């Protein structure tokens, strides 16, 4: 019997520093789990990273570290394609074509653009504005069916869908219209210091986030300091108790326990015990990731081999789609 063709997945992460627990729970951890059932392509989005100022030597180092960290988190190059965005020129080439099918007004509505331009008011560059078009190109250049991301990327995904549909109707059916793949639990891990805000590595307060390479004592300390509330009850109520609910979400994602089980486990106990348990569950989950990371980062030849292979395959797929797009757009061919 003929095997059903696997659906294709694409996702990416910016190499702007060590990933947070939010990146891990909302995205990267799920990427590993999808590898057996889908054809997966995962990339380190270095082109996106320069929308805010980067030191070139640091960006190169962080890109290598991001690749090592993805491998340590379980991305298996025997199963998935792993590559660096700037190694596949078709992303940028398609981005230009798609930018001519994207309206100024729709880019102006992107909340991430509004947030980032407020945060980097001295550098509101055109790349920051057209960032979602490049992201659409990342996805459409592989005709990906599904895009596993955290909740904060949903609006960008909707834009990618609109652009795909617009191009398809303006020319002729060309792109697969991608679906977001947002996990029910953990799609938005909140700051430990201000639980109304998303956990983000660019937060000025280092106690607001857990990094995947944080030492166990730092992880314990940050969870012990996490903002909760004064009623002392471990109960899931995101509106009323955002801090405790966020910690419960993290604990649930680490242990597989549901909220009712967690409430029962800590009934009558104080937040101290609860916070220690959350920290220990995270420390246990991250220990093997941290050990693998050190081993992989030291193996330069292996890392380069993975990236060369990844880039070669990714370029082969992307170039086919790009040349189809160029033909449809009416570019003369030699
Ligand atoms: P980035 O690098 O900001 O984040 C990578 C992934 O982590 C998710 N994430 C979170 N999930 C849950 N809770 C949080 N606090 C949290 N913080 C981040 C993000 O939703 C994301 O899935 N534009 C993208 C990178 C990108 C991309 C793409 C993604 C470039 N091209 C194409 C998908 C498809 C970004 O900046 O992610």
XYZ file of C-alpha atoms and ligand atoms in Angstrom:
371
model
C 0.000 0.000 0.000
C 1.302 3.424 -0.849
C 2.317 5.401 2.209
C 0.487 8.662 2.781
C 2.761 11.659 2.160
C 3.763 13.291 5.435
C 2.689 16.864 6.024
C 5.502 19.395 6.045
C 6.389 21.525 9.061
C 8.554 24.612 9.183
C 9.510 26.712 12.174
C 12.282 29.039 13.279
C 13.863 30.750 16.226
C 16.033 33.861 16.459
C 19.621 33.431 17.648
C 19.474 36.458 19.901
C 20.674 34.672 23.043
C 20.136 31.461 24.976
C 16.561 30.269 24.569
C 14.169 30.847 27.457
C 11.932 28.312 29.093
C 9.143 30.045 27.123
C 10.853 29.293 23.786
C 11.357 25.733 24.969
C 7.844 24.978 26.211
C 6.014 27.032 23.575
C 8.029 25.853 20.587
C 11.315 23.942 20.618
C 10.240 21.069 22.859
C 7.306 20.389 20.554
C 9.498 20.492 17.451
C 11.322 17.376 18.623
C 8.075 15.535 19.257
C 6.781 16.200 15.736
C 9.762 14.687 13.930
C 8.382 11.182 13.502
C 4.999 12.166 12.147
C 5.915 15.082 9.890
C 8.573 16.155 7.443
C 10.226 18.840 9.555
C 12.377 21.835 8.646
C 13.774 23.945 11.465
C 15.871 27.031 11.076
C 17.832 29.582 13.023
C 16.495 32.954 11.887
C 19.647 35.070 11.703
C 18.212 37.389 9.027
C 15.389 38.278 11.385
C 17.856 38.932 14.203
C 19.406 42.004 12.545
C 16.123 43.905 12.702
C 17.550 44.985 16.047
C 21.228 45.967 16.304
C 23.588 43.037 16.715
C 27.303 42.816 17.207
C 28.476 40.725 14.183
C 30.902 38.512 16.137
C 28.245 37.868 18.777
C 25.632 37.058 16.157
C 27.938 34.473 14.562
C 28.622 32.895 17.946
C 24.970 32.958 19.009
C 23.917 31.357 15.725
C 26.296 28.439 16.299
C 25.106 28.161 19.902
C 21.468 28.216 18.821
C 22.104 25.313 16.446
C 23.854 23.348 19.208
C 21.006 24.086 21.593
C 18.375 22.923 19.106
C 20.290 19.673 18.646
C 20.576 19.321 22.436
C 16.803 19.845 22.737
C 16.234 16.805 20.562
C 16.162 18.015 16.972
C 17.601 15.012 15.178
C 19.303 15.791 11.852
C 18.626 12.226 10.719
C 14.917 13.046 10.869
C 14.676 16.815 10.328
C 16.368 19.441 8.224
C 18.203 21.920 10.411
C 19.698 25.000 8.793
C 20.549 28.669 9.134
C 18.203 31.092 7.367
C 20.956 33.147 5.675
C 22.315 29.955 4.082
C 19.217 29.751 1.907
C 19.047 32.878 -0.305
C 15.588 32.013 -1.632
C 14.031 33.255 1.632
C 15.197 36.808 0.930
C 14.387 36.571 -2.764
C 10.845 35.397 -2.148
C 10.441 37.998 0.552
C 10.794 40.764 -2.033
C 8.145 39.269 -4.285
C 5.776 38.763 -1.352
C 6.340 42.286 -0.092
C 4.651 43.441 -3.296
C 1.606 41.377 -2.306
C 1.527 42.792 1.239
C -0.186 46.008 2.188
C 1.350 48.773 4.276
C -1.821 48.834 6.365
C -1.659 45.188 7.331
C 1.993 45.466 8.408
C 1.138 48.561 10.440
C -1.302 46.485 12.497
C 1.313 43.963 13.671
C 1.541 44.212 17.448
C 5.136 42.965 17.522
C 6.151 45.832 15.232
C 4.419 48.295 17.524
C 6.081 46.805 20.618
C 9.541 46.555 19.092
C 9.474 50.014 17.551
C 8.528 51.461 20.927
C 11.359 49.519 22.567
C 13.963 50.439 19.933
C 12.740 53.949 19.145
C 16.161 54.973 17.812
C 16.162 52.196 15.203
C 12.728 51.769 13.647
C 14.185 50.347 10.432
C 12.320 49.087 7.369
C 13.378 45.513 8.182
C 11.552 45.687 11.488
C 8.447 46.732 9.568
C 8.699 44.070 6.836
C 9.822 41.361 9.273
C 6.526 39.410 8.887
C 6.958 39.316 5.092
C 10.306 37.561 5.484
C 8.652 35.215 7.939
C 5.920 34.487 5.381
C 8.646 33.776 2.822
C 10.373 31.370 5.273
C 7.195 29.350 5.423
C 5.862 29.643 1.870
C 9.181 28.912 0.161
C 8.802 25.319 1.453
C 5.044 25.128 0.992
C 4.838 24.160 4.664
C 1.478 22.807 5.851
C 1.962 23.539 9.551
C 3.949 26.024 11.602
C 4.479 25.159 15.285
C 4.873 28.420 17.228
C 3.950 30.054 20.520
C 0.859 32.276 20.753
C 2.858 35.483 20.161
C 3.498 34.481 16.528
C -0.159 33.880 15.662
C -0.678 37.286 14.081
C 2.383 36.802 11.848
C 1.028 33.442 10.782
C -2.298 35.001 9.848
C -0.447 37.497 7.696
C 1.455 34.652 5.980
C -1.873 32.962 5.217
C -3.333 36.166 3.783
C -0.278 36.805 1.627
C -0.332 33.226 0.310
C -4.010 33.471 -0.542
C -3.551 36.832 -2.202
C -0.662 35.635 -4.360
C -2.595 32.484 -5.289
C -5.592 34.477 -6.443
C -3.588 37.240 -8.137
C -1.521 34.750 -10.175
C -2.624 31.110 -9.848
C -2.516 28.499 -7.064
C 1.139 28.396 -6.029
C 1.477 28.305 -2.264
C 0.121 25.984 0.376
C -1.810 28.118 2.862
C -0.108 27.193 6.156
C -1.907 26.455 9.416
C -0.555 27.560 12.785
C 0.171 24.737 15.181
C -0.148 26.198 18.651
C -0.029 23.781 21.576
C -2.944 23.963 24.017
C -0.661 24.085 27.044
C 2.297 26.415 27.361
C 1.748 28.512 24.218
C 2.388 31.609 26.315
C 4.717 31.224 29.270
C 4.673 34.395 31.321
C 7.402 36.436 33.021
C 8.261 35.265 36.535
C 8.527 38.876 37.699
C 5.487 40.359 35.946
C 3.158 37.474 35.121
C 0.913 39.675 32.963
C 3.801 39.880 30.448
C 5.258 37.189 28.171
C 8.540 35.615 29.306
C 11.163 37.111 27.031
C 14.956 36.926 26.893
C 15.101 40.640 26.116
C 13.559 41.483 29.510
C 15.834 43.801 31.484
C 15.115 41.900 34.684
C 17.080 38.612 34.605
C 14.775 37.209 37.298
C 11.873 37.400 34.838
C 13.066 34.499 32.714
C 14.720 31.107 32.953
C 17.362 30.386 30.331
C 17.913 26.824 29.203
C 21.546 27.018 30.298
C 20.874 28.519 33.738
C 22.615 26.660 36.570
C 20.341 24.709 38.961
C 20.874 27.166 41.823
C 19.919 30.106 39.562
C 16.779 28.263 38.459
C 15.810 27.569 42.075
C 16.489 31.162 43.090
C 14.443 32.616 40.217
C 11.448 30.385 40.949
C 11.679 31.158 44.683
C 11.465 34.863 43.781
C 8.654 34.430 41.266
C 5.767 36.811 41.844
C 2.618 35.066 43.112
C -0.144 36.514 45.325
C -1.058 36.658 48.958
C -3.834 34.079 49.249
C -1.479 31.093 49.548
C -3.608 28.696 47.482
C -2.241 26.684 44.548
C -5.214 27.036 42.201
C -5.424 27.555 38.442
C -7.116 30.908 37.705
C -5.111 32.819 35.076
C -7.034 36.109 35.411
C -7.175 36.221 39.166
C -3.885 34.443 39.953
C -1.590 34.917 36.928
C 1.660 34.158 38.767
C 0.530 30.910 40.368
C -1.268 29.833 37.172
C 1.893 30.399 35.142
C 3.926 28.284 37.563
C 1.238 25.583 37.390
C 1.435 25.639 33.585
C 5.204 25.214 33.715
C 4.933 22.409 36.267
C 2.226 20.709 34.214
C 4.330 20.871 31.045
C 7.349 19.454 32.881
C 5.572 16.629 34.712
C 2.527 15.839 32.562
C 0.257 16.328 35.601
C -3.020 18.158 34.999
C -4.136 21.190 36.999
C -6.515 19.214 39.249
C -3.695 16.847 40.204
C -1.382 19.771 40.912
C -4.009 21.490 43.070
C -4.463 18.263 45.029
C -0.716 17.749 45.401
C -0.230 21.150 47.022
C -3.521 21.485 48.914
C -2.793 22.890 52.371
C 0.880 23.501 51.545
C 2.462 26.920 51.129
C 3.899 28.453 47.976
C 7.422 27.621 49.204
C 6.992 23.871 48.639
C 5.208 24.481 45.355
C 7.916 26.776 43.984
C 10.647 24.318 44.969
C 8.804 21.511 43.182
C 8.396 23.618 40.026
C 12.098 24.525 40.087
C 13.139 20.904 40.597
C 10.979 19.727 37.702
C 12.616 22.292 35.406
C 16.124 21.473 36.657
C 15.507 17.757 35.986
C 14.178 18.418 32.479
C 17.058 20.721 31.562
C 19.937 18.632 32.999
C 20.260 16.337 29.945
C 19.794 19.286 27.553
C 22.640 21.157 29.247
C 24.958 18.136 29.157
C 24.224 17.466 25.486
C 24.695 21.126 24.625
C 28.246 21.195 26.017
C 29.155 18.026 24.135
C 27.687 19.186 20.794
C 29.063 22.724 20.916
C 32.575 21.330 21.341
C 32.187 19.253 18.158
C 32.703 21.910 15.498
C 33.045 19.461 12.610
C 29.755 17.774 13.470
C 27.914 21.089 13.705
C 29.248 22.222 10.378
C 28.363 18.932 8.744
C 24.776 19.170 9.984
C 24.433 22.745 8.702
C 25.976 22.017 5.303
C 23.649 19.113 4.757
C 20.677 21.090 6.033
C 21.449 24.043 3.755
C 21.927 21.815 0.687
C 18.542 20.126 1.130
C 16.751 23.320 2.067
C 18.167 25.160 -0.951
C 17.065 22.363 -3.262
C 13.459 22.588 -2.051
C 13.340 26.376 -1.839
C 14.895 26.995 -5.267
C 12.212 24.901 -6.965
C 9.430 26.916 -5.367
C 11.187 30.227 -6.040
C 11.671 29.495 -9.726
C 7.973 28.674 -10.041
C 7.144 31.988 -8.351
C 9.505 33.909 -10.646
C 7.844 32.372 -13.688
C 4.379 33.236 -12.439
C 5.409 36.768 -11.553
C 6.478 37.294 -15.160
C 10.237 37.540 -14.740
C 12.030 36.781 -17.994
C 14.005 33.568 -17.917
C 17.275 32.844 -19.687
P 11.312 33.837 18.597
O 12.751 33.608 18.321
O 10.906 35.094 19.286
O 10.722 32.647 19.423
C 10.858 31.296 19.006
C 9.609 30.523 19.364
O 9.367 30.579 20.777
C 8.020 30.988 21.008
N 7.979 31.749 22.270
C 7.192 31.456 23.310
N 6.296 30.482 23.504
C 5.663 30.453 24.697
N 5.884 31.344 25.697
C 6.770 32.350 25.542
N 6.992 33.223 26.519
C 7.472 32.440 24.295
N 8.419 33.277 23.810
C 8.703 32.852 22.555
C 7.667 31.841 19.807
O 6.266 31.919 19.631
C 8.353 31.094 18.695
O 7.549 30.031 18.230
N 9.601 35.338 14.149
C 9.959 34.181 14.953
C 11.026 33.318 14.309
C 10.693 32.920 12.920
C 9.723 31.967 12.514
C 9.787 31.934 11.085
C 8.831 31.149 13.203
C 11.276 33.421 11.801
N 10.723 32.816 10.701
C 8.958 31.100 10.362
C 8.008 30.326 12.454
C 8.064 30.297 11.051
C 10.485 34.651 16.284
O 10.979 35.742 16.421
O 10.477 33.689 17.243
